[in-house]
PDB file of C-alpha atoms in Angstrom:
ATOM      1  CA  UNK P   1       0.122  -0.049  -0.151  1.00 46.00           C
ATOM      2  CA  UNK P   2       1.125   3.634  -0.383  1.00 50.00           C
ATOM      3  CA  UNK P   3       2.800   5.843   2.056  1.00 61.00           C
ATOM      4  CA  UNK P   4       2.259   9.251   2.642  1.00 63.00           C
ATOM      5  CA  UNK P   5      -1.237  10.742   3.271  1.00 63.00           C
ATOM      6  CA  UNK P   6      -2.884   9.054  -0.080  1.00 68.00           C
ATOM      7  CA  UNK P   7      -2.294   5.556   2.189  1.00 80.00           C
ATOM      8  CA  UNK P   8      -4.847   3.220   2.499  1.00 83.00           C
ATOM      9  CA  UNK P   9      -5.889   1.088   5.695  1.00 85.00           C
ATOM     10  CA  UNK P  10      -7.709  -1.632   7.074  1.00 88.00           C
ATOM     11  CA  UNK P  11     -10.864  -0.648   8.959  1.00 89.00           C
ATOM     12  CA  UNK P  12     -12.445  -3.558  11.360  1.00 93.00           C
ATOM     13  CA  UNK P  13     -15.889  -2.601  10.931  1.00 95.00           C
ATOM     14  CA  UNK P  14     -16.528  -3.689  14.817  1.00 96.00           C
ATOM     15  CA  UNK P  15     -14.760  -1.462  16.695  1.00 94.00           C
ATOM     16  CA  UNK P  16     -12.187  -2.855  19.268  1.00 94.00           C
ATOM     17  CA  UNK P  17     -15.080  -2.819  21.974  1.00 96.00           C
ATOM     18  CA  UNK P  18     -15.911  -6.496  22.684  1.00 97.00           C
ATOM     19  CA  UNK P  19     -18.318  -5.402  25.417  1.00 96.00           C
ATOM     20  CA  UNK P  20     -20.699  -3.997  22.447  1.00 96.00           C
ATOM     21  CA  UNK P  21     -21.082  -7.342  21.112  1.00 97.00           C
ATOM     22  CA  UNK P  22     -21.639  -9.753  24.679  1.00 97.00           C
ATOM     23  CA  UNK P  23     -25.319 -11.025  23.052  1.00 97.00           C
ATOM     24  CA  UNK P  24     -23.398 -12.507  20.249  1.00 97.00           C
ATOM     25  CA  UNK P  25     -20.042 -13.567  22.278  1.00 97.00           C
ATOM     26  CA  UNK P  26     -19.430 -15.060  25.400  1.00 95.00           C
ATOM     27  CA  UNK P  27     -15.515 -14.207  25.846  1.00 96.00           C
ATOM     28  CA  UNK P  28     -13.112 -10.913  24.901  1.00 96.00           C
ATOM     29  CA  UNK P  29     -11.100 -13.327  22.796  1.00 95.00           C
ATOM     30  CA  UNK P  30     -13.752 -14.826  20.812  1.00 96.00           C
ATOM     31  CA  UNK P  31     -15.183 -11.458  19.809  1.00 97.00           C
ATOM     32  CA  UNK P  32     -11.338 -10.544  18.969  1.00 94.00           C
ATOM     33  CA  UNK P  33     -10.600 -13.548  16.595  1.00 94.00           C
ATOM     34  CA  UNK P  34     -14.621 -12.366  15.060  1.00 94.00           C
ATOM     35  CA  UNK P  35     -13.563  -9.197  14.352  1.00 94.00           C
ATOM     36  CA  UNK P  36     -10.446  -9.955  12.753  1.00 94.00           C
ATOM     37  CA  UNK P  37     -12.348 -12.163  10.100  1.00 95.00           C
ATOM     38  CA  UNK P  38     -12.110 -10.556   6.208  1.00 93.00           C
ATOM     39  CA  UNK P  39     -15.695 -10.112   6.119  1.00 95.00           C
ATOM     40  CA  UNK P  40     -15.631  -7.641   9.155  1.00 95.00           C
ATOM     41  CA  UNK P  41     -13.123  -5.208   7.176  1.00 94.00           C
ATOM     42  CA  UNK P  42     -12.732  -2.900   4.709  1.00 92.00           C
ATOM     43  CA  UNK P  43      -9.891  -0.952   3.140  1.00 89.00           C
ATOM     44  CA  UNK P  44      -9.979   2.516   3.347  1.00 86.00           C
ATOM     45  CA  UNK P  45      -7.661   6.068   3.077  1.00 86.00           C
ATOM     46  CA  UNK P  46      -6.168   6.105   6.586  1.00 84.00           C
ATOM     47  CA  UNK P  47      -7.135   9.743   6.865  1.00 80.00           C
ATOM     48  CA  UNK P  48     -10.838   8.440   7.359  1.00 81.00           C
ATOM     49  CA  UNK P  49     -10.388   5.101   9.075  1.00 73.00           C
ATOM     50  CA  UNK P  50      -8.241   7.372  11.382  1.00 74.00           C
ATOM     51  CA  UNK P  51     -11.369   9.204  12.094  1.00 75.00           C
ATOM     52  CA  UNK P  52     -14.171   6.609  12.148  1.00 79.00           C
ATOM     53  CA  UNK P  53     -12.188   5.280  15.367  1.00 76.00           C
ATOM     54  CA  UNK P  54     -14.305   3.773  18.040  1.00 88.00           C
ATOM     55  CA  UNK P  55     -17.673   4.719  16.745  1.00 93.00           C
ATOM     56  CA  UNK P  56     -19.902   1.987  16.708  1.00 95.00           C
ATOM     57  CA  UNK P  57     -21.377   0.048  13.336  1.00 96.00           C
ATOM     58  CA  UNK P  58     -24.551   2.307  13.193  1.00 96.00           C
ATOM     59  CA  UNK P  59     -22.596   5.466  13.622  1.00 95.00           C
ATOM     60  CA  UNK P  60     -19.943   4.617  10.992  1.00 94.00           C
ATOM     61  CA  UNK P  61     -22.329   3.520   8.603  1.00 95.00           C
ATOM     62  CA  UNK P  62     -23.602   7.076   6.679  1.00 95.00           C
ATOM     63  CA  UNK P  63     -19.597   7.424   6.115  1.00 93.00           C
ATOM     64  CA  UNK P  64     -19.196   4.553   4.481  1.00 93.00           C
ATOM     65  CA  UNK P  65     -21.526   5.728   2.100  1.00 92.00           C
ATOM     66  CA  UNK P  66     -19.307   8.450   0.914  1.00 90.00           C
ATOM     67  CA  UNK P  67     -16.354   5.658   0.393  1.00 91.00           C
ATOM     68  CA  UNK P  68     -15.627   2.851  -2.294  1.00 91.00           C
ATOM     69  CA  UNK P  69     -17.893   0.621  -3.480  1.00 92.00           C
ATOM     70  CA  UNK P  70     -17.061  -2.416  -1.200  1.00 93.00           C
ATOM     71  CA  UNK P  71     -18.068   0.113   1.668  1.00 94.00           C
ATOM     72  CA  UNK P  72     -20.614   1.727   0.392  1.00 95.00           C
ATOM     73  CA  UNK P  73     -22.508  -2.042  -1.038  1.00 97.00           C
ATOM     74  CA  UNK P  74     -23.092  -1.728   3.488  1.00 97.00           C
ATOM     75  CA  UNK P  75     -25.712   0.937   2.831  1.00 97.00           C
ATOM     76  CA  UNK P  76     -29.020   0.869   1.889  1.00 97.00           C
ATOM     77  CA  UNK P  77     -28.400   3.973  -0.193  1.00 97.00           C
ATOM     78  CA  UNK P  78     -25.968   1.838  -2.435  1.00 96.00           C
ATOM     79  CA  UNK P  79     -28.885   0.011  -3.515  1.00 96.00           C
ATOM     80  CA  UNK P  80     -31.314   3.311  -4.698  1.00 95.00           C
ATOM     81  CA  UNK P  81     -30.650   5.087  -8.215  1.00 92.00           C
ATOM     82  CA  UNK P  82     -27.644   2.878  -8.573  1.00 92.00           C
ATOM     83  CA  UNK P  83     -28.257   1.087 -12.437  1.00 93.00           C
ATOM     84  CA  UNK P  84     -24.880   0.491 -13.420  1.00 92.00           C
ATOM     85  CA  UNK P  85     -24.199  -1.221  -9.366  1.00 92.00           C
ATOM     86  CA  UNK P  86     -27.567  -3.233  -9.816  1.00 94.00           C
ATOM     87  CA  UNK P  87     -26.900  -4.260 -13.217  1.00 93.00           C
ATOM     88  CA  UNK P  88     -24.047  -5.411 -11.821  1.00 91.00           C
ATOM     89  CA  UNK P  89     -25.243  -7.578  -9.266  1.00 93.00           C
ATOM     90  CA  UNK P  90     -28.024  -9.198 -11.564  1.00 93.00           C
ATOM     91  CA  UNK P  91     -24.997 -10.093 -14.001  1.00 90.00           C
ATOM     92  CA  UNK P  92     -22.822 -11.481 -11.429  1.00 90.00           C
ATOM     93  CA  UNK P  93     -25.239 -13.070  -9.363  1.00 93.00           C
ATOM     94  CA  UNK P  94     -22.820 -11.996  -6.463  1.00 95.00           C
ATOM     95  CA  UNK P  95     -24.801 -12.045  -2.871  1.00 95.00           C
ATOM     96  CA  UNK P  96     -24.147  -8.144  -2.531  1.00 97.00           C
ATOM     97  CA  UNK P  97     -26.831  -6.853   0.363  1.00 96.00           C
ATOM     98  CA  UNK P  98     -26.791  -3.555   2.605  1.00 98.00           C
ATOM     99  CA  UNK P  99     -26.413  -4.043   6.622  1.00 98.00           C
ATOM    100  CA  UNK P 100     -28.635  -2.212   8.596  1.00 97.00           C
ATOM    101  CA  UNK P 101     -26.886  -3.833  11.816  1.00 97.00           C
ATOM    102  CA  UNK P 102     -23.619  -5.601  11.513  1.00 98.00           C
ATOM    103  CA  UNK P 103     -24.106  -9.021  13.791  1.00 97.00           C
ATOM    104  CA  UNK P 104     -22.033 -11.927  13.574  1.00 97.00           C
ATOM    105  CA  UNK P 105     -24.478 -12.725  10.987  1.00 97.00           C
ATOM    106  CA  UNK P 106     -23.735 -10.155   8.852  1.00 98.00           C
ATOM    107  CA  UNK P 107     -20.008 -10.732   9.101  1.00 97.00           C
ATOM    108  CA  UNK P 108     -20.246 -13.973   8.045  1.00 97.00           C
ATOM    109  CA  UNK P 109     -22.537 -12.517   4.999  1.00 97.00           C
ATOM    110  CA  UNK P 110     -19.925 -10.125   4.502  1.00 96.00           C
ATOM    111  CA  UNK P 111     -17.281 -12.819   4.325  1.00 95.00           C
ATOM    112  CA  UNK P 112     -18.871 -15.183   1.546  1.00 95.00           C
ATOM    113  CA  UNK P 113     -19.534 -12.027  -0.724  1.00 95.00           C
ATOM    114  CA  UNK P 114     -15.624 -11.590  -0.101  1.00 92.00           C
ATOM    115  CA  UNK P 115     -15.013 -14.769  -0.826  1.00 92.00           C
ATOM    116  CA  UNK P 116     -17.240 -15.341  -3.648  1.00 92.00           C
ATOM    117  CA  UNK P 117     -15.643 -12.297  -5.524  1.00 89.00           C
ATOM    118  CA  UNK P 118     -11.615 -14.012  -4.745  1.00 88.00           C
ATOM    119  CA  UNK P 119     -13.756 -17.020  -6.814  1.00 86.00           C
ATOM    120  CA  UNK P 120     -15.158 -15.617  -9.995  1.00 85.00           C
ATOM    121  CA  UNK P 121     -12.735 -13.304 -10.098  1.00 78.00           C
ATOM    122  CA  UNK P 122      -9.280 -14.462  -8.554  1.00 70.00           C
ATOM    123  CA  UNK P 123      -6.687 -11.991  -9.717  1.00 51.00           C
ATOM    124  CA  UNK P 124      -8.174 -10.601 -12.494  1.00 51.00           C
ATOM    125  CA  UNK P 125      -9.470  -7.339 -12.755  1.00 42.00           C
ATOM    126  CA  UNK P 126     -13.216  -5.881 -13.013  1.00 43.00           C
ATOM    127  CA  UNK P 127     -14.329  -2.785 -13.592  1.00 43.00           C
ATOM    128  CA  UNK P 128     -17.676  -1.505 -12.034  1.00 38.00           C
ATOM    129  CA  UNK P 129     -17.786   1.916 -13.671  1.00 34.00           C
ATOM    130  CA  UNK P 130     -18.869   2.950 -16.927  1.00 29.00           C
ATOM    131  CA  UNK P 131     -16.733   5.884 -16.088  1.00 31.00           C
ATOM    132  CA  UNK P 132     -13.473   4.496 -15.761  1.00 33.00           C
ATOM    133  CA  UNK P 133     -12.430   5.510 -19.310  1.00 35.00           C
ATOM    134  CA  UNK P 134     -13.950   8.941 -19.904  1.00 35.00           C
ATOM    135  CA  UNK P 135     -11.427  10.433 -16.877  1.00 39.00           C
ATOM    136  CA  UNK P 136     -14.149  10.345 -14.038  1.00 37.00           C
ATOM    137  CA  UNK P 137     -13.478   7.213 -12.862  1.00 35.00           C
ATOM    138  CA  UNK P 138     -13.079   7.578  -8.695  1.00 33.00           C
ATOM    139  CA  UNK P 139     -14.018   4.728  -6.977  1.00 36.00           C
ATOM    140  CA  UNK P 140     -13.400   0.994  -6.732  1.00 38.00           C
ATOM    141  CA  UNK P 141     -12.624  -0.513 -10.182  1.00 39.00           C
ATOM    142  CA  UNK P 142     -11.961  -4.296  -9.627  1.00 39.00           C
ATOM    143  CA  UNK P 143     -11.195  -6.868  -7.401  1.00 37.00           C
ATOM    144  CA  UNK P 144      -7.600  -8.366  -7.588  1.00 33.00           C
ATOM    145  CA  UNK P 145      -7.331 -11.743  -5.435  1.00 31.00           C
ATOM    146  CA  UNK P 146      -8.282 -11.572  -2.094  1.00 30.00           C
ATOM    147  CA  UNK P 147      -7.620  -8.082  -1.912  1.00 34.00           C
ATOM    148  CA  UNK P 148      -9.250  -4.983  -3.472  1.00 35.00           C
ATOM    149  CA  UNK P 149      -7.756  -2.625  -5.841  1.00 34.00           C
ATOM    150  CA  UNK P 150      -8.723   0.849  -5.387  1.00 32.00           C
ATOM    151  CA  UNK P 151      -8.768   3.731  -8.092  1.00 32.00           C
ATOM    152  CA  UNK P 152      -8.813   7.435  -6.926  1.00 30.00           C
ATOM    153  CA  UNK P 153     -11.616   7.824  -4.051  1.00 31.00           C
ATOM    154  CA  UNK P 154     -13.926  10.173  -3.739  1.00 32.00           C
ATOM    155  CA  UNK P 155     -16.513   9.479  -6.958  1.00 30.00           C
ATOM    156  CA  UNK P 156     -20.089  10.809  -7.427  1.00 31.00           C
ATOM    157  CA  UNK P 157     -22.228   8.375  -8.077  1.00 31.00           C
ATOM    158  CA  UNK P 158     -21.544   4.830  -9.612  1.00 33.00           C
ATOM    159  CA  UNK P 159     -22.616   4.618 -13.329  1.00 33.00           C
ATOM    160  CA  UNK P 160     -23.477   1.826 -15.634  1.00 33.00           C
ATOM    161  CA  UNK P 161     -20.720  -1.045 -15.975  1.00 36.00           C
ATOM    162  CA  UNK P 162     -18.059  -0.183 -18.141  1.00 39.00           C
ATOM    163  CA  UNK P 163     -18.936  -1.849 -21.562  1.00 38.00           C
ATOM    164  CA  UNK P 164     -15.652  -3.044 -22.221  1.00 39.00           C
ATOM    165  CA  UNK P 165     -15.356  -4.833 -18.835  1.00 40.00           C
ATOM    166  CA  UNK P 166     -18.618  -5.892 -18.205  1.00 37.00           C
ATOM    167  CA  UNK P 167     -17.918  -7.632 -22.028  1.00 37.00           C
ATOM    168  CA  UNK P 168     -15.218  -9.348 -20.899  1.00 38.00           C
ATOM    169  CA  UNK P 169     -16.116 -10.466 -17.523  1.00 39.00           C
ATOM    170  CA  UNK P 170     -19.299 -11.964 -19.347  1.00 37.00           C
ATOM    171  CA  UNK P 171     -16.498 -14.362 -21.037  1.00 38.00           C
ATOM    172  CA  UNK P 172     -14.620 -14.545 -18.225  1.00 39.00           C
ATOM    173  CA  UNK P 173     -17.767 -16.216 -16.135  1.00 39.00           C
ATOM    174  CA  UNK P 174     -19.054 -18.536 -19.106  1.00 38.00           C
ATOM    175  CA  UNK P 175     -18.647 -21.865 -18.252  1.00 37.00           C
ATOM    176  CA  UNK P 176     -15.778 -23.600 -20.561  1.00 36.00           C
TER     177      UNK P 176
END
C-alpha cells in the first residue's frame, strides 16, 4: 500500500469493544478472533479510517456511503438510483446486500461475498464503472485476488457497468 497522505489502511467494521457484542460472544477473545475475519474488514484511506475510531457500526455506516464501492455497499442507499451497480449484481449473481446492523451473521455474509468475488474473478480485474474510460473514474474499479484494488477515492454516483470490461467479465465467467 502507498505511504504518505494517500495511504490506505484496513478498517475494522467493529470497533475493538467486545462489551458491545456480549449478546453474541461470551468471551472477549472470541470477539477479537471474529472481528479480524475478512468479512469484518474494509480498505479505506488512512485519514478516514482514523477519524472513525471507536464509533459504533451504526454511526460509521453513513460515512461508509462516501467511500469505495465495497464500503458503500453496506448502506441501503447504495442500492437506490444506482443502475450500474444493480446491473452488476444481477449480471454477476454476487450476494451484495445492505446491512442496517452488523452482527455475527452479517460478518459471515460479508465473508461469503468476499469469497465469491475472489472465486469468480481471482486475480483478474473487473471494472464496475462506465466512467472508467472517460476520465471520471474515482471509486472501486476491481478485485485482485483476496485484496481489493482501488482507484482514486471521492466519486460521484456509480455509473453503468463499463462496456469494455463487462463484456470481458462475461467472457471470463462463461462456463468452459
